[in-house]
Amino acid sequence: MPRSCSLPLLLAGAALVAASPALAHPHVWITTRAELDYGPDGALRAVRHAWTFDPTYSAFAVQGLGQSTTGPVNPAALAALARDNAENLAEQGYFTQLKVDGRKQDVGPATDPAMTFTDGQLTLRFTLPLKAPVAGTASLEVFDPTYFVAFSLADGDGFATLKGAPAGCRATAHRPKSAAPVPAATGMSEAFFEAMTAASTYGVQFANRIVVAC
Amino acid sequence: MLSTLSLNPPSRGLQRLVLAALAILAACAVLAALLGLLAPGFRAPPRSPFGIGFREAAPTGATSLGAWLLAMQAGFSQALQAAVSAVKAGRDGTLTLIGLGFAYGVLHAAGPGHGKAVIAGYLMAGERALKRGFTLSLLAALLQAVVALALVGGGAVLLRLTAAGLNQAGTVIETAGFACVALLGAAVTWRKAGQLARLLNREAGPACGPDCGHAGLADGTRVERLTTLREQAGVVLAAGTRPCAGAVLVLVFALSQGILWAGVAATLAMALGTAITTGLLTALAVFAKALALRLAGGRGQGGAIAVGVLELWAAAFVLVLGAGLLSGWAAAAF
C-alpha cells in the first residue's frame, strides 16, 4: 500500500505542529549597571551589580509588600526580598559570566544584597566577590540563556564604573547592533515599532558585554 | 477498568493493555525525538528567580523565525505596559490597550504551549468537527484568562499575597493543569485501546455485516456522548488551566496603577487573540484527521485499523506529554 505511507508522514507533521517550536520570550526586562572593584594591587576583586527592573515586573515583585496596592513599600520587606533574590540567583550563576584575559572567573556567593523601589521601579544591588582576585582585561556579560529575563546595559556611560582601578583602565560597552532600547513607560514610543523591524537581530542580545582594558 | 477486564475474555483485556502500552511507547519515542529537536539536552531550565510561579517554555536558540517572534512579543509586552500607563495618565489609551492585548494573544499563542499540543492531540484522537474544535480552543483561552483573573483578583486583591505567595499559587495551578493533561490522555488512551482491540478482533472473526455489533447501540451512543463531554471538559481544563505570564503581569501592573479594570480588559482581549491562533491549529488538526480518514476510506478493515492506530497514538501522546510535564521531563520544550 504505497499511499498509506503518507499516514506516518501526516502523524509526524501533526506532532510537529502540535508541539510548535518552543520559544520563550522575556517577561522581565532588566537594565544593568556594574561597578568593578579593584584592589590596591590592581587585581579585580569584586563586581557590584545594580539591576533595575521594568515597571511591570517591579509592580509584580512588590505586590503585597505595602499597606495598599498603590502605596509605599515596606523597607524591611524589600530587604528580605533582596536577600531571597540574591540567594536564588546563585542557582543561575547570577546570570553573570566574568572572564579575565579570556579565563572564566569563579565568583563567590553574593554579598550585601539591597533593594530600592523608586518611581515604580525596583533596583536590586548585590556584590559578587571573585574567588581569586586577578589582574587583566576583564569581560563581563550578564544574560539569561532561557530568555525569561532580558538584560540590557544602561544607556550612556552609566553601564559601568571602575572603583580603585589602575590608571589607564577603561570600560567599553559592546551593545547588540540596533537593539531596541526599552521604551519609556509613558506612551507608545518609536522604539516599539523599531523593535518590530529590528526583530531579526534579537538573538544578538547575547552581545551585551562590558570590556575593561587596562 | 477492572470490570471491563473481567467482563471481557481475558485475551481482549490483555490485548487492550498491550495496545495501550505500545502506543505509549511510540508516543514516548516521538516526544523524545521532538524534545531532542526542540530542546536538545532534555533539561528543563531552572526556574528563574524572577519567574512568576509557572514555567514558560525554554528557547531553541535564536533562529530567524524564533527571533522575530521573540522580538515581536517583547515589543508587545512593553507597549502593553505603556498603554496601561497612558490610561492611568488619562490619555485615551483604552482602545490601544485592548488592541494590543488582542494582538499579544495572537502572537503569544504562536509560541510555546502544551495547551495547543493537548487540543491537537485530542482532535487527532477523536473529534473531527471543526466547530467543536474551535469551541474547545475558545473555552480553553477563556479559562486561561479566568484563571489569571482569579489568581490576581483572589490572590493579590483579596488575600493580599506577596509575589512569593502568588508564585506558590501559580505553581499549584500549573501542577494541577499538568495532572489534567495526564488524566485526559490516560482516559482517551484507554478508550481508544478498547476500540482498536475490538476492531482487531472483528478482523480475525467472521465477516461482519452492516447490522452486526449494533445491538444496544442507542445505549452505547449515550454512554459514548457522556464520555466525550467529560473528555472535552478535560481538554478545556488541561489546555487552559495554566495562565499566561503576560496576562498575570499586565493585571498586577494595572492593579498597582489603581486601574485593575484596564488589566481585565487587556486580559480578555488576550484570550480572544489566543483563541484565534489555537483555532487555526485546531483547524489544521481537524483537516489532518479528515485527510487520514479519506486516505483510509475504501481500504476496508485495514484502513479502519490504520485510523484506529493513529487515534490511539495521538491519545497516548497526550498522556505522555502530561506525564512528561508533571515530572519536568517535557518541561524543556513546553
Coordinates of C-alpha atoms in Angstrom, one line a residue:
Chain A
M1 CA 0.0 0.0 0.0
P2 CA 2.2 2.9 -1.2
R3 CA -0.4 5.5 -0.3
S4 CA -0.6 4.5 3.3
C5 CA 3.0 5.8 3.6
S6 CA 1.5 9.2 4.0
L7 CA -0.1 8.3 7.3
P8 CA 3.2 8.3 9.3
L9 CA 4.2 11.5 7.5
L10 CA 0.9 13.0 8.5
L11 CA 1.5 11.9 12.1
A12 CA 4.9 13.4 12.2
G13 CA 3.5 16.6 10.7
A14 CA 0.7 16.8 13.2
A15 CA 3.1 16.2 16.1
L16 CA 5.4 18.9 14.9
V17 CA 2.5 21.4 14.6
A18 CA 1.1 20.4 17.9
A19 CA 4.4 20.9 19.6
S20 CA 5.0 24.2 17.8
P21 CA 8.6 25.3 18.3
A22 CA 9.3 26.2 21.8
L23 CA 10.1 29.8 22.0
A24 CA 10.3 31.6 25.3
H25 CA 10.2 35.3 25.3
P26 CA 11.1 37.7 28.1
H27 CA 8.7 38.7 30.7
V28 CA 11.2 40.6 32.7
W29 CA 13.5 43.4 31.5
I30 CA 16.5 44.4 33.5
T31 CA 18.8 47.4 32.9
T32 CA 22.2 46.6 34.3
R33 CA 24.9 48.8 35.8
A34 CA 28.1 47.3 37.2
E35 CA 30.8 48.6 39.4
L36 CA 34.1 46.8 39.1
D37 CA 36.1 46.9 42.3
Y38 CA 39.9 46.7 42.1
G39 CA 42.3 46.1 45.0
P40 CA 45.3 48.2 45.7
D41 CA 47.4 45.6 43.7
G42 CA 45.4 46.3 40.6
A43 CA 43.5 43.0 40.7
L44 CA 39.8 42.8 40.0
R45 CA 38.3 41.6 43.3
A46 CA 34.5 42.1 43.0
V47 CA 31.7 43.1 40.8
R48 CA 28.8 45.0 42.3
H49 CA 25.6 44.8 40.2
A50 CA 22.8 47.2 40.2
W51 CA 19.8 45.8 38.3
T52 CA 16.8 48.0 37.5
F53 CA 13.6 46.1 36.7
D54 CA 10.9 47.3 34.3
P55 CA 7.8 48.8 35.8
T56 CA 5.6 45.8 35.2
Y57 CA 7.8 43.3 36.8
S58 CA 8.6 45.8 39.6
A59 CA 4.8 46.0 40.3
F60 CA 4.6 42.2 40.5
A61 CA 7.6 41.9 42.7
V62 CA 6.4 44.5 45.3
Q63 CA 2.9 43.2 45.2
G64 CA 1.6 42.8 48.7
L65 CA 4.7 44.4 50.3
G66 CA 3.0 47.8 51.1
Q67 CA 0.0 48.9 53.0
S68 CA -2.1 49.2 49.9
T69 CA -1.8 48.2 46.2
T70 CA -0.6 51.7 45.2
G71 CA 1.0 52.8 48.5
P72 CA 4.7 52.8 49.6
V73 CA 6.6 49.6 50.1
N74 CA 7.8 48.4 53.5
P75 CA 11.6 48.7 53.6
A76 CA 12.1 45.6 55.7
A77 CA 10.1 43.6 53.2
L78 CA 12.4 44.9 50.4
A79 CA 15.5 43.9 52.3
A80 CA 14.1 40.4 52.7
L81 CA 13.2 40.3 49.0
A82 CA 16.8 41.4 48.1
R83 CA 18.2 38.5 50.3
D84 CA 15.9 36.0 48.7
N85 CA 16.7 37.1 45.2
A86 CA 20.4 37.1 45.9
E87 CA 20.2 33.5 47.3
N88 CA 18.0 32.2 44.4
L89 CA 20.3 33.8 41.8
A90 CA 23.1 31.5 42.9
E91 CA 21.4 28.7 41.0
Q92 CA 21.6 30.6 37.8
G93 CA 25.2 31.7 38.4
Y94 CA 23.8 35.2 38.9
F95 CA 23.3 35.3 35.1
T96 CA 26.9 36.6 35.2
Q97 CA 29.8 35.5 33.1
L98 CA 33.1 37.1 34.1
K99 CA 36.3 36.4 32.2
V100 CA 39.7 37.9 32.8
D101 CA 42.2 37.5 30.0
G102 CA 39.8 35.1 28.5
R103 CA 39.7 32.8 31.5
K104 CA 36.4 32.2 33.2
Q105 CA 36.4 33.5 36.8
D106 CA 34.5 31.9 39.7
V107 CA 32.6 34.3 41.9
G108 CA 31.6 33.6 45.5
P109 CA 28.1 33.9 46.9
A110 CA 26.5 37.3 46.6
T111 CA 27.1 39.7 49.5
D112 CA 25.4 43.0 50.6
P113 CA 22.1 42.5 48.8
A114 CA 19.9 45.6 48.9
M115 CA 16.8 46.7 47.1
T116 CA 15.2 50.1 46.5
F117 CA 11.8 51.0 44.9
T118 CA 11.7 54.4 43.4
D119 CA 9.3 55.9 40.8
G120 CA 7.7 52.5 40.3
Q121 CA 10.9 50.7 39.5
L122 CA 12.8 48.2 41.6
T123 CA 16.6 48.1 41.7
L124 CA 18.4 45.1 43.1
R125 CA 22.1 45.5 44.2
F126 CA 24.5 42.8 45.2
T127 CA 28.2 42.2 45.2
L128 CA 29.9 39.2 43.7
P129 CA 33.4 38.7 45.1
L130 CA 35.9 36.9 42.9
K131 CA 37.2 33.7 44.5
A132 CA 40.7 34.7 43.4
P133 CA 41.2 38.3 42.5
V134 CA 43.1 38.7 39.3
A135 CA 44.5 41.5 37.1
G136 CA 44.0 41.6 33.4
T137 CA 41.4 42.5 30.7
A138 CA 38.0 41.8 32.1
S139 CA 35.0 40.9 30.1
L140 CA 31.6 40.9 31.9
E141 CA 28.5 39.5 30.4
V142 CA 25.0 39.4 32.0
F143 CA 22.4 37.3 30.3
D144 CA 19.7 34.8 30.8
P145 CA 20.1 31.8 28.4
T146 CA 16.4 31.0 28.9
Y147 CA 15.3 34.4 27.7
F148 CA 12.9 34.8 30.5
V149 CA 14.8 37.9 31.6
A150 CA 16.1 40.3 29.0
F151 CA 19.2 42.1 30.2
S152 CA 20.5 45.3 28.7
L153 CA 23.2 47.7 29.6
A154 CA 22.3 51.1 31.0
D155 CA 22.4 53.9 28.4
G156 CA 25.3 56.3 28.1
D157 CA 28.3 55.9 30.4
G158 CA 26.2 54.5 33.2
F159 CA 26.7 50.9 32.3
A160 CA 29.9 50.5 34.3
T161 CA 32.0 52.3 36.9
L162 CA 35.5 51.4 37.9
K163 CA 36.5 51.7 41.6
G164 CA 40.2 51.8 42.5
A165 CA 41.2 50.6 39.1
P166 CA 44.8 51.2 38.0
A167 CA 45.3 54.3 35.9
G168 CA 44.6 53.9 32.3
C169 CA 41.8 51.3 32.7
R170 CA 38.8 51.9 30.5
A171 CA 35.4 50.3 30.3
T172 CA 33.7 49.9 26.9
A173 CA 30.2 48.6 26.2
H174 CA 29.6 46.2 23.4
R175 CA 25.9 46.5 22.8
P176 CA 23.9 44.4 20.3
K177 CA 23.6 46.2 17.0
S178 CA 20.4 48.0 16.6
A179 CA 18.9 46.5 19.8
A180 CA 15.7 48.3 20.6
P181 CA 16.0 50.3 23.8
V182 CA 13.4 49.7 26.4
P183 CA 10.6 52.2 25.6
A184 CA 9.9 54.7 28.2
A185 CA 6.9 53.9 30.4
T186 CA 5.0 56.8 29.1
G187 CA 3.1 56.5 25.8
M188 CA 3.7 54.4 22.7
S189 CA 7.2 55.1 21.5
E190 CA 9.1 54.8 18.3
A191 CA 11.0 52.0 20.0
F192 CA 8.1 49.7 19.8
F193 CA 8.0 49.9 16.1
E194 CA 11.7 49.8 15.8
A195 CA 11.6 46.6 17.9
M196 CA 9.4 45.0 15.3
T197 CA 11.7 45.8 12.4
A198 CA 14.9 45.2 14.2
A199 CA 13.5 41.8 15.2
S200 CA 15.9 39.6 13.3
T201 CA 18.8 40.9 15.4
Y202 CA 17.2 39.9 18.6
G203 CA 19.4 37.0 19.2
V204 CA 22.4 39.3 19.3
Q205 CA 21.1 40.2 22.8
F206 CA 23.9 38.0 23.9
A207 CA 26.4 40.6 22.6
N208 CA 25.7 42.8 25.7
R209 CA 29.2 42.9 27.1
I210 CA 31.4 45.2 29.2
V211 CA 35.1 45.0 28.5
V212 CA 37.6 46.7 30.8
A213 CA 41.0 47.0 29.3
C214 CA 43.9 48.3 31.3
Chain B
M1 CA -11.1 -0.6 34.2
L2 CA -11.1 -3.7 36.3
S3 CA -14.8 -4.5 35.5
T4 CA -14.0 -4.1 31.8
L5 CA -11.2 -6.6 32.2
S6 CA -13.3 -9.2 33.9
L7 CA -16.3 -8.8 31.6
N8 CA -14.2 -9.3 28.5
P9 CA -12.4 -12.5 27.7
P10 CA -9.0 -12.2 29.2
S11 CA -7.4 -12.1 25.9
R12 CA -9.3 -8.9 24.9
G13 CA -8.4 -7.1 28.1
L14 CA -4.8 -8.1 27.8
Q15 CA -4.8 -7.0 24.2
R16 CA -6.2 -3.6 25.2
L17 CA -3.4 -3.2 27.8
V18 CA -0.7 -4.3 25.3
L19 CA -2.1 -1.9 22.7
A20 CA -2.1 1.0 25.1
A21 CA 1.4 0.2 26.3
L22 CA 2.7 0.0 22.7
A23 CA 1.0 3.3 21.9
I24 CA 2.6 4.9 25.0
L25 CA 6.0 3.6 23.9
A26 CA 5.5 5.0 20.4
A27 CA 4.4 8.3 21.8
C28 CA 7.4 8.4 24.2
A29 CA 9.7 7.9 21.2
V30 CA 8.1 10.7 19.2
L31 CA 8.1 13.1 22.2
A32 CA 11.7 12.3 22.9
A33 CA 12.6 12.9 19.3
L34 CA 10.7 16.2 19.4
L35 CA 12.4 17.3 22.5
G36 CA 15.7 16.3 21.0
L37 CA 14.9 18.5 18.1
L38 CA 13.4 21.4 20.0
A39 CA 15.3 21.4 23.2
P40 CA 18.5 19.3 22.9
G41 CA 19.8 18.3 26.3
F42 CA 16.4 17.4 27.7
R43 CA 17.0 19.6 30.7
A44 CA 14.2 21.8 32.0
P45 CA 15.7 25.3 32.7
P46 CA 15.9 26.1 36.3
R47 CA 13.1 28.3 37.5
S48 CA 14.0 31.9 37.1
P49 CA 14.4 33.7 40.4
F50 CA 12.3 36.4 38.7
G51 CA 9.7 33.9 37.5
I52 CA 6.1 34.2 38.3
G53 CA 5.2 30.7 39.6
F54 CA 4.9 28.8 36.4
R55 CA 7.4 27.9 33.8
E56 CA 7.4 29.4 30.4
A57 CA 8.9 27.3 27.7
A58 CA 12.6 27.2 27.0
P59 CA 14.2 28.6 24.0
T60 CA 15.6 26.8 21.0
G61 CA 18.1 29.5 20.3
A62 CA 17.7 32.5 18.1
T63 CA 16.6 31.1 14.8
S64 CA 15.4 33.8 12.5
L65 CA 11.7 33.0 12.9
G66 CA 12.1 32.5 16.6
A67 CA 14.0 35.7 17.0
W68 CA 11.3 37.5 15.1
L69 CA 8.6 36.2 17.3
L70 CA 10.7 36.9 20.4
A71 CA 11.2 40.5 19.4
M72 CA 7.5 41.0 18.4
Q73 CA 6.4 39.6 21.8
A74 CA 8.9 41.6 23.7
G75 CA 7.7 44.8 21.9
F76 CA 4.1 44.0 22.7
S77 CA 4.8 43.4 26.4
Q78 CA 6.4 46.8 26.7
A79 CA 3.8 48.5 24.6
L80 CA 1.1 47.0 26.9
Q81 CA 2.8 48.5 29.9
A82 CA 3.0 51.8 28.1
A83 CA -0.7 51.6 27.2
V84 CA -1.7 50.9 30.9
S85 CA 0.4 54.0 31.9
A86 CA -1.4 56.0 29.2
V87 CA -4.8 55.0 30.5
K88 CA -3.6 55.9 34.0
A89 CA -2.4 59.3 32.9
G90 CA -5.9 60.0 31.4
R91 CA -4.7 59.8 27.9
D92 CA -7.0 57.9 25.6
G93 CA -5.3 54.5 25.7
T94 CA -8.2 52.1 26.3
L95 CA -8.7 51.1 22.7
T96 CA -4.9 50.8 22.2
L97 CA -4.7 48.7 25.2
I98 CA -7.4 46.3 24.1
G99 CA -6.0 46.1 20.6
L100 CA -2.5 45.4 21.9
G101 CA -3.9 42.8 24.3
F102 CA -5.6 41.1 21.4
A103 CA -2.5 41.1 19.2
Y104 CA -0.3 39.9 22.1
G105 CA -2.7 37.0 22.5
V106 CA -2.4 36.1 18.8
L107 CA 1.4 36.2 19.0
H108 CA 1.8 34.6 22.4
A109 CA -0.2 31.6 21.3
A110 CA 2.1 31.2 18.3
G111 CA 4.9 30.5 20.7
P112 CA 5.2 27.5 23.0
G113 CA 2.4 25.9 24.9
H114 CA 1.3 22.5 25.9
G115 CA -2.3 23.6 25.5
K116 CA -2.1 23.5 21.8
A117 CA -0.5 20.1 21.8
V118 CA -3.3 18.8 24.1
I119 CA -6.1 20.2 21.8
A120 CA -4.4 19.0 18.6
G121 CA -3.7 15.6 20.2
Y122 CA -7.3 15.2 21.3
L123 CA -8.7 16.2 18.0
M124 CA -6.4 13.7 16.2
A125 CA -7.6 11.1 18.6
G126 CA -11.3 11.6 18.4
E127 CA -13.0 14.7 17.2
R128 CA -13.4 15.6 13.6
A129 CA -15.8 18.5 13.8
L130 CA -14.3 21.9 13.1
K131 CA -16.9 23.8 15.1
R132 CA -16.2 21.6 18.2
G133 CA -12.5 22.2 17.8
F134 CA -13.0 26.0 17.7
T135 CA -15.3 25.9 20.7
L136 CA -12.6 23.9 22.7
S137 CA -10.0 26.5 21.7
L138 CA -12.1 29.4 22.7
L139 CA -13.1 27.9 26.0
A140 CA -9.6 26.9 26.8
A141 CA -8.4 30.5 26.1
L142 CA -11.2 32.0 28.2
L143 CA -10.4 29.6 31.1
Q144 CA -6.8 30.8 30.9
A145 CA -8.0 34.4 31.3
V146 CA -10.3 33.4 34.1
V147 CA -7.5 31.6 36.0
A148 CA -5.3 34.7 35.6
L149 CA -8.1 36.9 36.8
A150 CA -8.8 34.6 39.8
L151 CA -5.1 34.4 40.6
V152 CA -4.7 38.2 40.7
G153 CA -8.2 39.0 41.9
G154 CA -8.2 36.4 44.6
G155 CA -4.6 36.2 45.4
A156 CA -3.4 39.8 45.1
V157 CA -6.6 41.9 45.8
L158 CA -8.4 39.8 48.4
L159 CA -5.7 37.8 50.1
R160 CA -3.0 40.5 49.6
L161 CA -0.5 37.8 48.8
T162 CA 3.1 38.8 48.1
A163 CA 4.8 37.9 44.8
A164 CA 6.2 34.8 46.6
G165 CA 2.6 33.8 47.6
L166 CA 1.4 34.3 44.0
N167 CA 4.3 32.2 42.8
Q168 CA 3.3 29.3 45.0
A169 CA -0.3 29.6 43.9
G170 CA 0.9 29.7 40.3
T171 CA 2.9 26.5 40.8
V172 CA 0.0 24.7 42.3
I173 CA -2.3 25.7 39.4
E174 CA 0.4 24.7 36.9
T175 CA 0.8 21.2 38.5
A176 CA -3.0 20.7 38.6
G177 CA -3.2 21.6 34.9
F178 CA -0.4 19.1 34.0
A179 CA -2.3 16.4 36.0
C180 CA -5.3 17.2 33.9
V181 CA -3.3 16.6 30.8
A182 CA -2.1 13.2 32.0
L183 CA -5.5 12.1 33.2
L184 CA -7.2 13.2 30.0
G185 CA -4.5 11.3 28.0
A186 CA -5.0 8.2 30.1
A187 CA -8.7 8.2 29.7
V188 CA -8.7 8.7 25.9
T189 CA -5.8 6.2 25.5
W190 CA -7.8 3.5 27.4
R191 CA -10.9 4.1 25.4
K192 CA -9.1 4.1 22.1
A193 CA -7.2 1.0 23.0
G194 CA -10.5 -0.7 23.6
Q195 CA -11.8 0.4 20.2
L196 CA -8.7 -0.8 18.5
A197 CA -8.8 -4.1 20.3
R198 CA -12.5 -4.6 19.2
L199 CA -11.5 -3.7 15.6
L200 CA -8.7 -6.2 15.5
N201 CA -10.8 -9.0 16.9
R202 CA -13.5 -8.4 14.4
E203 CA -11.0 -8.7 11.7
A204 CA -10.0 -12.1 13.0
G205 CA -13.6 -13.2 13.5
P206 CA -16.3 -13.9 10.9
A207 CA -17.1 -11.3 8.3
C208 CA -19.3 -8.6 9.8
G209 CA -22.4 -7.4 8.0
P210 CA -23.8 -3.9 8.3
D211 CA -26.1 -4.9 11.2
C212 CA -23.7 -6.8 13.4
G213 CA -22.5 -5.4 16.6
H214 CA -25.2 -2.8 16.6
A215 CA -27.2 -4.3 19.4
G216 CA -27.7 -1.8 22.3
L217 CA -26.3 0.9 20.1
A218 CA -28.6 3.6 21.4
D219 CA -27.4 3.0 24.9
G220 CA -23.8 2.8 23.8
T221 CA -24.1 6.1 21.9
R222 CA -25.4 7.8 25.0
V223 CA -22.5 6.5 27.1
E224 CA -20.1 7.5 24.4
R225 CA -21.6 11.0 24.3
L226 CA -21.2 11.4 28.1
T227 CA -17.7 10.2 27.9
T228 CA -17.0 12.6 25.1
L229 CA -18.5 15.5 27.1
R230 CA -16.4 14.6 30.1
E231 CA -13.3 14.4 27.9
Q232 CA -14.0 17.7 26.3
A233 CA -14.3 19.3 29.8
G234 CA -10.9 17.6 30.5
V235 CA -9.5 19.1 27.3
V236 CA -10.5 22.6 28.3
L237 CA -9.1 22.1 31.8
A238 CA -5.9 20.6 30.5
A239 CA -5.3 23.2 27.9
G240 CA -6.4 26.3 29.8
T241 CA -5.5 25.9 33.4
R242 CA -2.1 27.4 33.3
P243 CA -2.4 31.1 33.0
C244 CA -0.3 33.2 30.7
A245 CA 2.5 35.1 32.4
G246 CA 1.8 38.1 30.2
A247 CA -1.7 38.3 31.5
V248 CA -0.8 38.0 35.1
L249 CA 1.9 40.7 34.7
V250 CA -0.4 43.2 33.0
L251 CA -3.1 42.5 35.6
V252 CA -0.7 43.2 38.5
F253 CA 0.7 46.2 36.8
A254 CA -2.8 47.6 36.2
L255 CA -3.6 46.9 39.8
S256 CA -0.5 48.8 41.0
Q257 CA -1.6 51.7 38.9
G258 CA -5.1 51.6 40.6
I259 CA -6.8 50.7 37.3
L260 CA -7.4 47.0 37.6
W261 CA -10.3 47.2 35.1
A262 CA -7.8 48.1 32.3
G263 CA -5.8 45.0 33.1
V264 CA -9.0 42.9 33.0
A265 CA -9.9 44.4 29.6
A266 CA -6.4 43.6 28.2
T267 CA -6.6 40.0 29.6
L268 CA -9.9 39.3 28.0
A269 CA -8.7 40.7 24.7
M270 CA -5.6 38.5 25.0
A271 CA -7.9 35.4 25.4
L272 CA -9.7 36.2 22.2
G273 CA -6.4 36.7 20.4
T274 CA -5.1 33.4 21.8
A275 CA -8.3 31.6 20.7
I276 CA -7.7 32.8 17.1
T277 CA -4.2 31.2 16.9
T278 CA -5.2 28.0 18.7
G279 CA -8.3 27.9 16.5
L280 CA -6.0 27.9 13.4
L281 CA -4.0 25.0 14.8
T282 CA -7.3 23.2 15.6
A283 CA -8.3 23.6 12.0
L284 CA -5.0 22.0 11.0
A285 CA -5.5 19.1 13.3
V286 CA -9.1 18.6 12.1
F287 CA -8.0 18.7 8.4
A288 CA -5.2 16.3 9.1
K289 CA -7.6 13.9 10.7
A290 CA -10.0 14.3 7.7
L291 CA -7.2 13.6 5.3
A292 CA -6.3 10.5 7.3
L293 CA -9.8 9.3 7.2
R294 CA -10.1 9.9 3.5
L295 CA -6.8 8.1 2.8
A296 CA -8.1 5.2 4.9
G297 CA -11.5 5.2 3.3
G298 CA -12.2 2.4 0.8
R299 CA -9.5 0.3 2.3
G300 CA -11.9 -1.7 4.4
Q301 CA -10.7 -3.2 7.6
G302 CA -7.0 -2.2 7.0
G303 CA -7.9 1.4 6.6
A304 CA -10.1 1.4 9.8
I305 CA -7.2 -0.2 11.7
A306 CA -4.8 2.4 10.4
V307 CA -7.0 5.2 11.6
G308 CA -7.5 3.4 15.0
V309 CA -3.8 3.2 15.4
L310 CA -3.4 6.9 14.6
E311 CA -6.1 7.8 17.1
L312 CA -4.6 5.6 19.9
W313 CA -1.2 7.0 19.2
A314 CA -2.5 10.6 19.4
A315 CA -4.2 9.8 22.7
A316 CA -1.1 8.2 24.1
F317 CA 0.9 11.3 23.0
V318 CA -1.3 13.5 25.3
L319 CA -0.8 11.0 28.1
V320 CA 3.0 11.0 27.7
L321 CA 3.0 14.8 27.4
G322 CA 1.1 15.1 30.7
A323 CA 3.4 12.7 32.5
G324 CA 6.4 14.5 31.0
L325 CA 5.2 17.9 32.1
L326 CA 4.4 16.6 35.6
S327 CA 7.8 15.0 36.0
G328 CA 9.5 18.0 34.5
W329 CA 10.9 15.9 31.7
A330 CA 9.0 17.6 28.9
A331 CA 9.2 21.0 30.5
A332 CA 12.3 21.7 28.4
A333 CA 10.1 22.2 25.4
F334 CA 6.7 23.1 26.6

